[in-house]
CSV table of C-alpha atoms in Angstrom, one decimal:
chain,number,residue,atom,x,y,z
L,1,MET,CA,84.3,163.3,-2.4
L,2,PHE,CA,83.4,160.4,-4.2
L,3,ARG,CA,81.8,158.1,-1.7
L,4,LEU,CA,78.9,161.2,-1.1
L,5,ALA,CA,78.1,161.9,-4.9
L,6,LEU,CA,78.1,157.2,-5.3
L,7,GLN,CA,75.6,157.9,-2.1
L,8,ARG,CA,73.6,160.1,-4.1
L,9,VAL,CA,73.2,158.0,-7.8
L,10,SER,CA,72.5,155.4,-5.5
L,11,THR,CA,70.0,156.9,-3.9
L,12,ALA,CA,68.7,159.1,-6.7
L,13,VAL,CA,68.1,155.0,-8.4
L,14,SER,CA,65.9,153.7,-5.2
L,15,HIS,CA,63.6,156.2,-4.9
L,16,ARG,CA,63.4,156.4,-8.8
L,17,LEU,CA,62.3,152.4,-8.7
L,18,SER,CA,60.1,152.4,-4.8
L,19,LYS,CA,58.6,154.9,-7.5
L,20,PRO,CA,55.3,153.7,-9.1
L,21,LYS,CA,54.9,154.2,-12.2
L,22,LEU,CA,51.6,156.2,-13.9
L,23,ALA,CA,49.4,154.0,-16.5
L,24,SER,CA,50.7,156.4,-19.0
L,25,GLN,CA,54.3,155.4,-18.0
L,26,GLN,CA,53.9,151.4,-18.4
L,27,VAL,CA,54.8,149.5,-21.2
L,28,ARG,CA,52.5,148.0,-23.2
L,29,THR,CA,52.9,145.0,-25.1
L,30,MET,CA,50.6,143.9,-28.1
L,31,ALA,CA,50.3,140.3,-29.6
L,32,ASN,CA,50.9,140.8,-33.4
L,33,THR,CA,48.6,137.3,-33.6
L,34,THR,CA,45.5,136.7,-33.1
L,35,ASP,CA,44.2,132.4,-31.9
L,36,ASP,CA,40.8,132.2,-31.5
L,37,GLY,CA,41.3,128.5,-32.2
L,38,GLN,CA,39.9,128.2,-35.1
L,39,PHE,CA,42.1,130.1,-37.8
L,40,LYS,CA,45.7,132.3,-36.5
L,41,THR,CA,46.0,136.0,-38.4
L,42,TRP,CA,48.1,138.6,-37.8
L,43,LYS,CA,48.8,141.8,-37.5
L,44,PRO,CA,49.2,143.9,-40.8
L,45,LEU,CA,52.6,144.9,-40.0
L,46,ALA,CA,53.8,143.5,-43.8
L,47,PRO,CA,51.2,144.0,-46.9
L,48,THR,CA,51.7,140.3,-47.4
L,49,LEU,CA,50.2,140.0,-43.6
L,50,ARG,CA,46.8,142.1,-44.4
L,51,GLN,CA,45.6,138.4,-46.3
L,52,ARG,CA,47.4,135.5,-44.0
L,53,ARG,CA,45.4,133.3,-42.0
L,54,MET,CA,45.9,129.5,-41.3
L,55,ALA,CA,44.4,127.1,-39.2
L,56,SER,CA,45.3,126.9,-35.4
L,57,ARG,CA,47.5,124.8,-33.9
L,58,LYS,CA,47.6,126.3,-30.3
L,59,HIS,CA,45.8,122.6,-29.6
L,60,LEU,CA,49.2,120.0,-30.6
L,61,HIS,CA,52.5,119.8,-29.2
L,62,LYS,CA,54.9,122.7,-29.3
L,63,GLY,CA,58.0,120.9,-29.7
L,64,GLY,CA,59.8,118.4,-32.6
L,65,PRO,CA,58.6,114.8,-32.9
L,66,ILE,CA,60.1,111.1,-32.1
L,67,ARG,CA,63.8,111.2,-33.5
L,68,GLU,CA,63.2,107.5,-33.8
L,69,LEU,CA,60.2,107.4,-35.9
L,70,THR,CA,61.7,110.2,-39.0
L,71,VAL,CA,63.8,110.0,-41.8
L,72,ALA,CA,66.2,112.7,-43.2
L,73,LYS,CA,63.8,114.5,-46.4
L,74,ARG,CA,66.2,115.0,-49.7
L,75,ARG,CA,65.0,116.6,-51.8
L,76,THR,CA,65.7,116.9,-55.8
L,77,GLY,CA,64.9,119.9,-56.6
L,78,GLY,CA,62.3,118.3,-59.4
L,79,ARG,CA,65.4,116.6,-60.8
L,80,ASN,CA,65.7,113.0,-61.9
L,81,ASN,CA,68.9,111.0,-62.1
L,82,THR,CA,69.8,113.0,-65.1
L,83,GLY,CA,69.6,115.7,-63.5
L,84,ARG,CA,66.5,117.4,-66.1
L,85,ILE,CA,63.4,118.4,-64.7
L,86,THR,CA,60.6,116.1,-64.9
L,87,CYS,CA,58.3,118.6,-62.3
L,88,ARG,CA,58.7,121.6,-62.7
L,89,HIS,CA,58.3,124.4,-60.0
L,90,ARG,CA,60.2,122.5,-57.8
L,91,GLY,CA,63.1,123.6,-54.7
L,92,GLY,CA,64.9,125.0,-51.9
L,93,GLY,CA,62.1,125.8,-48.7
L,94,ALA,CA,63.5,124.8,-45.5
L,95,LYS,CA,64.3,121.1,-44.7
L,96,ARG,CA,61.8,118.9,-43.4
L,97,ARG,CA,62.3,115.2,-41.6
L,98,ILE,CA,59.2,112.7,-42.9
L,99,ARG,CA,57.0,111.9,-39.9
L,100,LEU,CA,56.9,107.6,-40.4
L,101,VAL,CA,52.7,107.6,-40.1
L,102,ASP,CA,51.4,104.0,-39.8
L,103,PHE,CA,48.8,103.1,-42.4
L,104,ARG,CA,48.6,99.1,-41.9
L,105,ARG,CA,47.8,99.5,-38.8
L,106,LYS,CA,48.2,95.8,-37.7
L,107,GLU,CA,49.3,95.6,-34.5
L,108,PRO,CA,46.2,94.5,-32.1
L,109,GLY,CA,45.5,95.5,-28.5
L,110,PRO,CA,44.9,99.4,-26.5
L,111,GLN,CA,46.8,102.1,-27.7
L,112,GLN,CA,47.2,105.0,-25.6
L,113,VAL,CA,47.2,108.5,-27.7
L,114,ILE,CA,49.8,110.4,-26.3
L,115,ARG,CA,49.9,114.2,-28.0
L,116,LEU,CA,48.9,115.4,-31.8
L,117,GLU,CA,51.1,117.0,-33.2
L,118,TYR,CA,52.3,119.3,-36.5
L,119,ASP,CA,52.9,117.5,-39.3
L,120,PRO,CA,54.4,119.0,-42.1
L,121,GLY,CA,54.4,116.7,-44.6
L,122,ARG,CA,51.2,116.4,-44.9
L,123,THR,CA,47.6,118.4,-44.6
L,124,ALA,CA,46.9,116.8,-41.4
L,125,HIS,CA,48.0,116.3,-38.1
L,126,ILE,CA,48.7,113.3,-36.5
L,127,ALA,CA,48.8,111.9,-33.3
L,128,LEU,CA,51.2,109.7,-31.5
L,129,ILE,CA,50.1,106.3,-30.2
L,130,LYS,CA,51.6,104.2,-27.3
L,131,HIS,CA,50.7,100.6,-26.7
L,132,MET,CA,49.0,99.8,-23.3
L,133,GLU,CA,51.0,96.8,-23.1
L,134,THR,CA,53.9,96.9,-25.0
L,135,GLY,CA,54.9,100.5,-24.8
L,136,LYS,CA,55.7,100.4,-28.9
L,137,LEU,CA,55.2,104.2,-30.0
L,138,SER,CA,54.0,105.2,-33.5
L,139,TYR,CA,52.3,107.7,-35.0
L,140,ILE,CA,48.9,107.4,-37.2
L,141,LEU,CA,46.2,110.4,-38.7
L,142,ALA,CA,44.8,112.1,-35.8
L,143,PRO,CA,40.8,111.8,-36.8
L,144,ILE,CA,38.5,114.7,-35.7
L,145,GLY,CA,38.2,114.9,-32.3
L,146,LEU,CA,40.8,112.6,-31.2
L,147,LYS,CA,42.4,113.5,-27.8
L,148,PRO,CA,45.4,112.6,-25.6
L,149,GLY,CA,44.2,110.6,-23.3
L,150,ALA,CA,42.1,108.4,-26.2
L,151,VAL,CA,42.4,104.6,-26.6
L,152,VAL,CA,42.5,103.3,-29.6
L,153,GLN,CA,42.7,99.9,-31.5
L,154,SER,CA,42.9,98.0,-34.4
L,155,PHE,CA,41.3,94.9,-35.6
L,156,MET,CA,43.0,94.0,-38.4
L,157,SER,CA,44.8,91.0,-36.7
L,158,GLU,CA,41.1,89.8,-35.8
L,159,GLY,CA,39.6,90.2,-39.3
L,160,GLN,CA,42.9,88.5,-40.5
L,161,LYS,CA,42.3,85.1,-38.3
L,162,ALA,CA,38.7,85.5,-39.4
L,163,LEU,CA,39.7,84.9,-43.2
L,164,GLY,CA,42.0,82.4,-42.2
L,165,ASN,CA,38.9,80.4,-39.6
L,166,THR,CA,36.1,81.7,-42.7
L,167,GLU,CA,38.7,79.2,-45.0
L,168,SER,CA,38.7,76.4,-42.8
L,169,SER,CA,35.4,76.1,-41.7
L,170,ALA,CA,34.5,76.2,-45.2
L,171,GLN,CA,36.5,73.7,-46.2
L,172,THR,CA,35.4,71.1,-43.8
L,173,THR,CA,32.2,72.3,-44.3
L,174,ALA,CA,32.5,71.2,-47.7
L,175,GLU,CA,34.0,67.9,-46.9
L,176,LYS,CA,31.0,67.0,-44.9
L,177,ASP,CA,28.4,68.1,-46.8
L,178,ASN,CA,30.2,65.1,-48.9
L,179,GLU,CA,30.3,62.7,-46.3
L,180,ASN,CA,26.7,63.4,-46.2
L,181,ALA,CA,25.7,63.8,-49.6
L,182,ASP,CA,22.2,61.2,-48.6
L,183,SER,CA,21.7,62.8,-45.3
L,184,PRO,CA,21.0,66.6,-45.8
L,185,GLU,CA,19.7,67.1,-42.4
L,186,THR,CA,20.7,66.4,-38.6
L,187,PRO,CA,18.6,64.6,-35.4
L,188,ASP,CA,18.3,68.9,-34.4
L,189,GLY,CA,17.0,70.2,-38.0
L,190,GLU,CA,20.1,71.9,-38.7
L,191,VAL,CA,21.6,72.1,-42.5
L,192,PRO,CA,25.2,70.8,-41.9
L,193,GLY,CA,27.5,73.2,-43.7
L,194,ALA,CA,24.7,76.9,-42.1
L,195,GLN,CA,26.7,79.2,-40.8
L,196,GLU,CA,26.0,82.1,-38.9
L,197,TYR,CA,27.5,85.4,-39.6
L,198,THR,CA,28.5,88.5,-38.4
L,199,SER,CA,29.2,91.6,-40.0
L,200,GLU,CA,33.2,91.1,-38.5
L,201,GLY,CA,32.7,86.7,-40.8
L,202,LEU,CA,33.0,85.2,-37.8
L,203,LYS,CA,31.2,81.7,-37.3
L,204,LEU,CA,29.2,82.9,-33.9
L,205,LYS,CA,26.2,81.7,-31.9
L,206,ALA,CA,23.4,83.5,-31.6
L,207,GLY,CA,23.5,87.0,-29.6
L,208,ALA,CA,27.4,86.8,-29.5
L,209,PRO,CA,28.1,90.1,-28.9
L,210,GLN,CA,30.6,92.5,-31.6
L,211,LYS,CA,34.4,92.3,-30.8
L,212,ALA,CA,35.0,95.7,-32.7
L,213,THR,CA,34.1,98.7,-30.3
L,214,LEU,CA,33.2,101.9,-32.7
L,215,GLU,CA,35.3,104.6,-31.5
L,216,VAL,CA,36.8,107.3,-33.4
L,217,GLY,CA,40.3,106.5,-34.8
L,218,ASN,CA,40.1,102.5,-34.7
L,219,CYS,CA,40.9,100.6,-37.0
L,220,MET,CA,39.1,97.3,-38.4
L,221,PRO,CA,38.0,96.1,-42.0
L,222,LEU,CA,35.6,97.0,-44.0
L,223,LYS,CA,33.3,93.4,-43.4
L,224,MET,CA,33.4,95.3,-39.9
L,225,VAL,CA,32.2,98.1,-40.0
L,226,PRO,CA,28.0,98.9,-39.4
L,227,ILE,CA,27.3,100.0,-43.4
L,228,GLY,CA,26.6,104.0,-43.1
L,229,SER,CA,29.8,105.2,-41.6
L,230,ILE,CA,32.5,107.8,-41.7
L,231,ILE,CA,35.5,106.5,-42.8
L,232,HIS,CA,38.4,107.3,-43.8
L,233,ASN,CA,42.4,105.9,-44.5
L,234,ILE,CA,40.3,103.0,-46.3
L,235,GLY,CA,43.3,100.8,-48.4
L,236,LEU,CA,42.1,99.2,-51.8
L,237,HIS,CA,44.4,96.0,-51.1
L,238,PRO,CA,43.0,93.0,-48.5
L,239,PHE,CA,45.5,93.5,-45.3
L,240,GLY,CA,47.0,96.4,-47.8
L,241,ARG,CA,48.3,100.4,-46.5
L,242,ALA,CA,45.9,102.4,-45.9
L,243,GLN,CA,45.4,105.1,-49.7
L,244,ILE,CA,42.5,106.5,-49.7
L,245,ALA,CA,40.7,110.2,-48.4
L,246,ARG,CA,44.3,110.7,-46.2
L,247,SER,CA,44.6,114.5,-46.7
L,248,ALA,CA,43.6,117.4,-43.7
L,249,GLY,CA,38.9,117.2,-43.3
L,250,ALA,CA,38.8,113.8,-45.8
L,251,SER,CA,37.3,111.1,-45.9
L,252,ALA,CA,33.3,108.4,-47.2
L,253,GLN,CA,31.1,106.7,-45.9
L,254,LEU,CA,30.7,102.8,-46.8
L,255,LEU,CA,27.4,102.2,-48.3
L,256,TYR,CA,27.4,97.8,-48.5
L,257,THR,CA,29.9,95.5,-47.5
L,258,ALA,CA,29.6,91.9,-46.9
L,259,PRO,CA,32.0,89.1,-44.9
L,260,THR,CA,33.6,89.0,-48.3
L,261,GLY,CA,33.5,89.5,-51.8
L,262,LEU,CA,33.3,94.1,-52.2
L,263,ALA,CA,32.3,96.8,-50.0
L,264,GLN,CA,30.9,99.6,-51.7
L,265,ILE,CA,32.2,102.9,-50.6
L,266,LYS,CA,31.6,107.5,-51.3
L,267,LEU,CA,33.9,109.8,-52.3
L,268,MET,CA,34.0,113.1,-51.2
L,269,SER,CA,34.0,113.4,-54.8
L,270,GLY,CA,30.5,111.6,-55.4
L,271,GLU,CA,32.3,108.8,-56.8
L,272,ILE,CA,31.1,105.7,-55.8
L,273,ARG,CA,33.7,102.3,-56.3
L,274,ARG,CA,33.8,99.2,-55.3
L,275,VAL,CA,36.7,98.0,-52.3
L,276,PRO,CA,37.8,94.9,-50.8
L,277,VAL,CA,35.8,93.5,-48.0
L,278,ASP,CA,39.2,92.9,-46.2
L,279,ALA,CA,40.5,96.5,-46.8
L,280,CYS,CA,41.2,98.6,-43.8
L,281,ALA,CA,39.4,101.6,-42.7
L,282,THR,CA,39.9,104.0,-39.5
L,283,LEU,CA,36.5,105.4,-38.0
L,284,GLY,CA,35.5,109.1,-38.1
L,285,ARG,CA,36.6,112.2,-41.3
L,286,VAL,CA,40.6,113.4,-40.9
L,287,SER,CA,41.5,116.3,-38.7
L,288,ASN,CA,42.3,119.3,-39.6
L,289,PRO,CA,39.5,120.4,-42.0
L,290,ASN,CA,40.3,124.0,-41.9
L,291,HIS,CA,42.8,123.4,-44.0
L,292,LYS,CA,40.7,124.3,-47.5
L,293,HIS,CA,40.8,127.9,-45.7
L,294,GLU,CA,44.1,129.3,-45.4
L,295,LYS,CA,46.1,132.0,-47.3
L,296,LEU,CA,49.5,131.7,-47.6
L,297,GLY,CA,49.2,135.8,-47.6
L,298,GLY,CA,53.2,136.6,-49.9
L,299,ALA,CA,55.0,134.4,-52.0
L,300,GLY,CA,57.7,134.2,-49.8
L,301,ALA,CA,55.7,131.6,-47.8
L,302,ARG,CA,55.2,129.8,-50.8
L,303,ARG,CA,58.7,129.7,-51.5
L,304,ARG,CA,59.6,128.4,-47.4
L,305,ARG,CA,57.4,125.0,-48.8
L,306,GLY,CA,59.6,124.8,-51.6
L,307,TRP,CA,57.5,126.0,-54.3
L,308,ARG,CA,59.4,127.8,-57.6
L,309,PRO,CA,57.4,131.0,-59.7
L,310,THR,CA,55.4,129.4,-62.4
L,311,VAL,CA,55.2,131.3,-66.1
L,312,ARG,CA,52.5,131.4,-67.9
L,313,GLY,CA,53.0,129.8,-71.1
L,314,THR,CA,51.9,132.6,-73.1
L,315,ALA,CA,54.2,134.2,-71.0
L,316,MET,CA,56.6,132.0,-73.4
L,317,ASN,CA,57.8,131.3,-76.4
L,318,THR,CA,56.2,129.4,-79.7
L,319,HIS,CA,58.5,126.5,-79.0
L,320,ASP,CA,57.6,127.0,-75.3
L,321,HIS,CA,54.7,125.7,-75.1
L,322,PRO,CA,51.2,126.0,-76.7
L,323,HIS,CA,50.3,129.1,-75.9
L,324,GLY,CA,53.4,130.8,-76.5
L,325,GLY,CA,54.4,133.7,-79.5
L,326,GLY,CA,52.2,135.9,-81.0
L,327,ARG,CA,52.3,139.3,-81.2
L,328,GLY,CA,51.6,140.8,-78.0
L,329,LYS,CA,49.0,139.8,-75.3
L,330,SER,CA,47.7,136.6,-77.5
L,331,LYS,CA,45.9,133.5,-77.5
L,332,GLY,CA,45.8,131.9,-80.6
L,333,ASN,CA,42.6,131.0,-80.6
L,334,LYS,CA,43.8,127.7,-79.7
L,335,HIS,CA,41.9,125.7,-76.1
L,336,PRO,CA,44.0,125.5,-73.0
L,337,ARG,CA,46.6,122.9,-72.8
L,338,SER,CA,50.0,121.8,-71.7
L,339,PRO,CA,53.3,122.3,-72.2
L,340,TRP,CA,52.7,119.0,-74.4
L,341,GLY,CA,50.0,119.5,-75.8
L,342,LYS,CA,47.1,117.7,-73.2
L,343,LEU,CA,43.8,119.2,-72.6
L,344,ALA,CA,43.7,121.1,-69.6
L,345,LYS,CA,40.7,122.7,-68.9
L,346,GLY,CA,38.0,119.6,-69.4
L,347,GLY,CA,39.0,117.8,-71.9
L,348,LYS,CA,39.1,113.3,-71.2
L,349,THR,CA,42.8,112.1,-70.7
L,350,ARG,CA,42.0,108.9,-69.7
L,351,ARG,CA,42.8,106.1,-72.0
L,352,LYS,CA,41.1,102.8,-70.1
L,353,PRO,CA,38.4,103.2,-67.5
L,354,ASN,CA,38.9,101.6,-64.4
L,355,THR,CA,37.0,98.7,-63.5
L,356,LEU,CA,36.2,99.0,-60.2
L,357,VAL,CA,34.5,102.3,-60.2
L,358,VAL,CA,30.3,101.9,-60.1
L,359,ARG,CA,29.4,105.9,-60.1
L,360,GLU,CA,32.2,108.2,-61.5
L,361,ARG,CA,32.3,112.2,-59.9
L,362,PRO,CA,30.3,114.5,-61.4
L,363,ARG,CA,31.9,116.1,-63.9
L,364,ARG,CA,32.1,119.8,-64.5
């Protein structure tokens, strides 16, 4: 009896499995997100997801970073060594690891791009590159148009050698001028000490090819960059680390350069400033330009990024903020100020002007 019942059950199960399902009975799965290559949007399953919009990351590496190229980020919650809050609205958030990005680019030789990665510590994307001769791995800021498999190079070491050659040649030229002060011209008709400089600042023969290749992602001193080029990752000191134009979509334009002295660049804000010609610069524009169009949607997204709520000054007491106090919702006929009394909108707070700024950015 038991064997007969078991046989009937197995027959019914096999019949159900072999019978094709109707279209109305098939299980339909619908994705809750949509990624068109520019932005990623969410199906409004909650009110906070209705307006949420993030830049697309489907072209980035799905795994984690190289462990050796990261360090742990220790949070302070906005407090200093005495435990007092010195930076408001900070605290909490997901754990992160700081990616060690190479902002000096002193390693010469060709380097191949392995992959593009997401960096939670900055708005731009980063690229993992591998030296084709030594096999050394490092991270750089990924410019727009850089893809896995591309080859980038750094010419900072050549620029440093060129500076040494220029100084030594200048010394020998001065010595020769002192020796040949009575005979200013040679039999060939050339003036002793005359040199031919290219954009690299090197002493080359006429018709010599330019050593620096002008490809997106290549790093070189400003004296090697052609005038009018779009650059990013710009340094402020000779052969120092990059400090300007490092955020998502940022760039600058080179207006003037020379073998020695100071170059002039125009920033995205409209400011024109001087930079040493031996400072580093990378060709191209920083990646992830759609970052400025992102919308987090809800307050929880801000909390996960380590930001705490901001309290309005008008909601505080008089001794807590210049806007505080009063009966009801009053402003007190005061100009907008910070909690420490500094003008917050349009007021001048800079005491000493920057001497390297040729033209300031336009003010509203």
